[in-house]
PDB file of C-alpha atoms in Angstrom:
ATOM      1  CA  UNK A  17      -1.251  31.876  -5.340  1.00 64.00           C
ATOM      2  CA  UNK A  18      -4.759  30.447  -4.920  1.00 63.00           C
ATOM      3  CA  UNK A  19      -3.837  27.170  -6.916  1.00 64.00           C
ATOM      4  CA  UNK A  20      -0.801  26.611  -5.067  1.00 65.00           C
ATOM      5  CA  UNK A  21      -2.767  26.799  -1.842  1.00 66.00           C
ATOM      6  CA  UNK A  22      -5.395  24.516  -3.159  1.00 65.00           C
ATOM      7  CA  UNK A  23      -2.703  22.013  -4.286  1.00 60.00           C
ATOM      8  CA  UNK A  24      -0.953  22.288  -0.787  1.00 60.00           C
ATOM      9  CA  UNK A  25      -4.236  21.335   1.002  1.00 64.00           C
ATOM     10  CA  UNK A  26      -4.905  18.465  -1.360  1.00 65.00           C
ATOM     11  CA  UNK A  27      -1.322  17.095  -0.635  1.00 63.00           C
ATOM     12  CA  UNK A  28      -1.738  17.577   3.022  1.00 59.00           C
ATOM     13  CA  UNK A  29      -5.336  16.094   3.287  1.00 61.00           C
ATOM     14  CA  UNK A  30      -4.137  13.151   0.909  1.00 60.00           C
ATOM     15  CA  UNK A  31      -1.061  12.420   2.899  1.00 57.00           C
ATOM     16  CA  UNK A  32      -3.131  12.415   6.114  1.00 57.00           C
ATOM     17  CA  UNK A  33      -5.309   9.861   4.767  1.00 56.00           C
ATOM     18  CA  UNK A  34      -2.509   7.548   3.897  1.00 57.00           C
ATOM     19  CA  UNK A  35      -0.928   8.149   7.433  1.00 57.00           C
ATOM     20  CA  UNK A  36      -4.233   7.383   9.056  1.00 62.00           C
ATOM     21  CA  UNK A  37      -4.818   4.151   6.977  1.00 63.00           C
ATOM     22  CA  UNK A  38      -1.269   2.970   7.975  1.00 58.00           C
ATOM     23  CA  UNK A  39      -1.921   3.797  11.566  1.00 60.00           C
ATOM     24  CA  UNK A  40      -5.116   1.776  11.566  1.00 65.00           C
ATOM     25  CA  UNK A  41      -3.505  -1.211   9.867  1.00 65.00           C
ATOM     26  CA  UNK A  42      -0.750  -1.222  12.425  1.00 62.00           C
ATOM     27  CA  UNK A  43      -3.325  -1.085  15.373  1.00 61.00           C
ATOM     28  CA  UNK A  44      -5.058  -3.904  13.733  1.00 64.00           C
ATOM     29  CA  UNK A  45      -1.825  -5.765  13.418  1.00 61.00           C
ATOM     30  CA  UNK A  46      -1.207  -5.308  17.119  1.00 59.00           C
ATOM     31  CA  UNK A  47      -4.625  -6.506  17.990  1.00 58.00           C
ATOM     32  CA  UNK A  48      -4.484  -9.510  15.739  1.00 57.00           C
ATOM     33  CA  UNK A  49      -0.840 -10.655  16.243  1.00 55.00           C
ATOM     34  CA  UNK A  50      -0.718 -14.046  17.981  1.00 49.00           C
ATOM     35  CA  UNK A  51       1.439 -14.541  20.926  1.00 45.00           C
ATOM     36  CA  UNK A  52       3.349 -17.212  18.863  1.00 45.00           C
ATOM     37  CA  UNK A  53       5.501 -14.684  17.142  1.00 55.00           C
ATOM     38  CA  UNK A  54       5.728 -12.302  14.346  1.00 60.00           C
ATOM     39  CA  UNK A  55       6.371 -14.879  11.655  1.00 64.00           C
ATOM     40  CA  UNK A  56       3.044 -16.527  12.555  1.00 63.00           C
ATOM     41  CA  UNK A  57       1.380 -13.246  12.622  1.00 62.00           C
ATOM     42  CA  UNK A  58       2.750 -12.418   9.294  1.00 63.00           C
ATOM     43  CA  UNK A  59       1.466 -15.730   7.667  1.00 62.00           C
ATOM     44  CA  UNK A  60      -1.987 -15.106   9.261  1.00 60.00           C
ATOM     45  CA  UNK A  61      -1.903 -11.603   7.841  1.00 59.00           C
ATOM     46  CA  UNK A  62      -1.029 -12.723   4.327  1.00 59.00           C
ATOM     47  CA  UNK A  63      -3.736 -15.481   4.521  1.00 52.00           C
ATOM     48  CA  UNK A  64      -6.390 -12.949   5.687  1.00 49.00           C
ATOM     49  CA  UNK A  65      -5.531 -10.374   3.095  1.00 52.00           C
ATOM     50  CA  UNK A  66      -5.619 -12.964   0.249  1.00 48.00           C
ATOM     51  CA  UNK A  67      -8.957 -14.292   1.411  1.00 46.00           C
ATOM     52  CA  UNK A  68     -10.519 -10.870   1.614  1.00 48.00           C
ATOM     53  CA  UNK A  69      -8.754  -9.215  -1.312  1.00 78.00           C
ATOM     54  CA  UNK A  70      -8.044  -5.652  -1.693  1.00 85.00           C
ATOM     55  CA  UNK A  71      -9.703  -3.136  -3.921  1.00 84.00           C
ATOM     56  CA  UNK A  72      -7.780  -0.901  -6.389  1.00 84.00           C
ATOM     57  CA  UNK A  73      -8.512   2.213  -4.383  1.00 85.00           C
ATOM     58  CA  UNK A  74      -7.144   0.498  -1.174  1.00 89.00           C
ATOM     59  CA  UNK A  75      -4.064  -0.797  -3.044  1.00 89.00           C
ATOM     60  CA  UNK A  76      -3.226   2.798  -4.381  1.00 90.00           C
ATOM     61  CA  UNK A  77      -3.981   4.236  -0.877  1.00 92.00           C
ATOM     62  CA  UNK A  78      -1.570   1.661   0.751  1.00 92.00           C
ATOM     63  CA  UNK A  79       1.249   2.561  -1.749  1.00 93.00           C
ATOM     64  CA  UNK A  80       0.482   6.196  -1.627  1.00 92.00           C
ATOM     65  CA  UNK A  81      -0.303   6.479  -5.376  1.00 92.00           C
ATOM     66  CA  UNK A  82      -2.922   8.544  -7.113  1.00 87.00           C
ATOM     67  CA  UNK A  83      -3.928   8.905 -10.539  1.00 84.00           C
ATOM     68  CA  UNK A  84      -5.177   6.721 -13.459  1.00 82.00           C
ATOM     69  CA  UNK A  85      -3.905   3.061 -13.721  1.00 79.00           C
ATOM     70  CA  UNK A  86      -1.519   2.613 -16.731  1.00 76.00           C
ATOM     71  CA  UNK A  87      -0.933   6.397 -17.181  1.00 82.00           C
ATOM     72  CA  UNK A  88      -0.062   7.933 -13.927  1.00 84.00           C
ATOM     73  CA  UNK A  89       0.220   4.746 -11.914  1.00 85.00           C
ATOM     74  CA  UNK A  90       2.849   2.706 -13.929  1.00 90.00           C
ATOM     75  CA  UNK A  91       4.496  -0.537 -13.149  1.00 91.00           C
ATOM     76  CA  UNK A  92       7.680   1.300 -12.527  1.00 93.00           C
ATOM     77  CA  UNK A  93       5.973   3.721 -10.060  1.00 93.00           C
ATOM     78  CA  UNK A  94       4.339   0.731  -8.315  1.00 93.00           C
ATOM     79  CA  UNK A  95       7.742  -1.103  -7.889  1.00 95.00           C
ATOM     80  CA  UNK A  96       9.510   2.042  -6.718  1.00 95.00           C
ATOM     81  CA  UNK A  97       6.751   2.950  -4.014  1.00 95.00           C
ATOM     82  CA  UNK A  98       6.675  -0.919  -2.951  1.00 95.00           C
ATOM     83  CA  UNK A  99      10.426  -1.008  -2.518  1.00 95.00           C
ATOM     84  CA  UNK A 100      10.395   2.226  -0.525  1.00 95.00           C
ATOM     85  CA  UNK A 101       7.641   1.307   1.694  1.00 94.00           C
ATOM     86  CA  UNK A 102       8.590  -2.357   2.172  1.00 94.00           C
ATOM     87  CA  UNK A 103      12.172  -1.372   3.263  1.00 94.00           C
ATOM     88  CA  UNK A 104      10.899   1.263   5.700  1.00 93.00           C
ATOM     89  CA  UNK A 105       8.797  -1.407   7.364  1.00 91.00           C
ATOM     90  CA  UNK A 106      11.442  -3.902   8.031  1.00 91.00           C
ATOM     91  CA  UNK A 107      10.966  -5.433  11.505  1.00 89.00           C
ATOM     92  CA  UNK A 108      14.696  -4.904  12.132  1.00 90.00           C
ATOM     93  CA  UNK A 109      13.978  -1.041  11.677  1.00 89.00           C
ATOM     94  CA  UNK A 110      10.922  -1.104  14.012  1.00 89.00           C
ATOM     95  CA  UNK A 111       8.515  -1.887  11.155  1.00 88.00           C
ATOM     96  CA  UNK A 112       5.882  -4.560  11.025  1.00 89.00           C
ATOM     97  CA  UNK A 113       5.526  -7.761   9.048  1.00 89.00           C
ATOM     98  CA  UNK A 114       1.846  -7.249   8.846  1.00 89.00           C
ATOM     99  CA  UNK A 115       2.191  -3.932   7.048  1.00 91.00           C
ATOM    100  CA  UNK A 116       4.861  -5.546   4.832  1.00 91.00           C
ATOM    101  CA  UNK A 117       2.269  -8.152   3.872  1.00 90.00           C
ATOM    102  CA  UNK A 118      -0.311  -5.494   3.088  1.00 91.00           C
ATOM    103  CA  UNK A 119       2.163  -3.558   1.007  1.00 93.00           C
ATOM    104  CA  UNK A 120       3.072  -6.691  -0.978  1.00 92.00           C
ATOM    105  CA  UNK A 121      -0.579  -7.419  -1.642  1.00 89.00           C
ATOM    106  CA  UNK A 122      -1.178  -3.839  -2.872  1.00 91.00           C
ATOM    107  CA  UNK A 123       1.678  -4.284  -5.260  1.00 92.00           C
ATOM    108  CA  UNK A 124       0.418  -7.457  -6.623  1.00 90.00           C
ATOM    109  CA  UNK A 125      -3.094  -6.000  -7.076  1.00 88.00           C
ATOM    110  CA  UNK A 126      -1.721  -2.911  -8.963  1.00 89.00           C
ATOM    111  CA  UNK A 127       0.733  -4.827 -11.042  1.00 89.00           C
ATOM    112  CA  UNK A 128      -1.901  -7.216 -12.204  1.00 87.00           C
ATOM    113  CA  UNK A 129      -4.364  -4.276 -13.157  1.00 86.00           C
ATOM    114  CA  UNK A 130      -1.504  -2.330 -14.816  1.00 87.00           C
ATOM    115  CA  UNK A 131      -0.637  -5.361 -16.766  1.00 87.00           C
ATOM    116  CA  UNK A 132      -4.309  -6.062 -17.846  1.00 84.00           C
ATOM    117  CA  UNK A 133      -4.539  -2.280 -18.973  1.00 84.00           C
ATOM    118  CA  UNK A 134      -1.284  -2.365 -21.051  1.00 83.00           C
ATOM    119  CA  UNK A 135      -2.235  -5.682 -22.633  1.00 85.00           C
ATOM    120  CA  UNK A 136      -5.447  -4.072 -23.944  1.00 80.00           C
ATOM    121  CA  UNK A 137      -3.727  -1.002 -25.165  1.00 67.00           C
TER     122      UNK A 137
END
């Protein structure tokens, strides 16, 4: 009983962190979106993300993944979460191109790191 309560709290707090991070990213997208349109905003978001990079920790948070790269976080899991989140953030479904760009960068960062780890093994 105690272990399940602790596990439930970890899941709730971890999920809350991801939701807060996505909400903050969305607020930033709204503030930074140019009046020229969402396609121009998406290009600017991709350029800014590529210039500034993304840490492994941030990439894992963006995709809602936890655990050890190459062991718990596999290429298949990265692609699965990427596909789910990318589709949920389709602009036609009320999503954001900015968030899609961030999700794409997170996938690229994690795929590259998982690839490095699997090559070493």
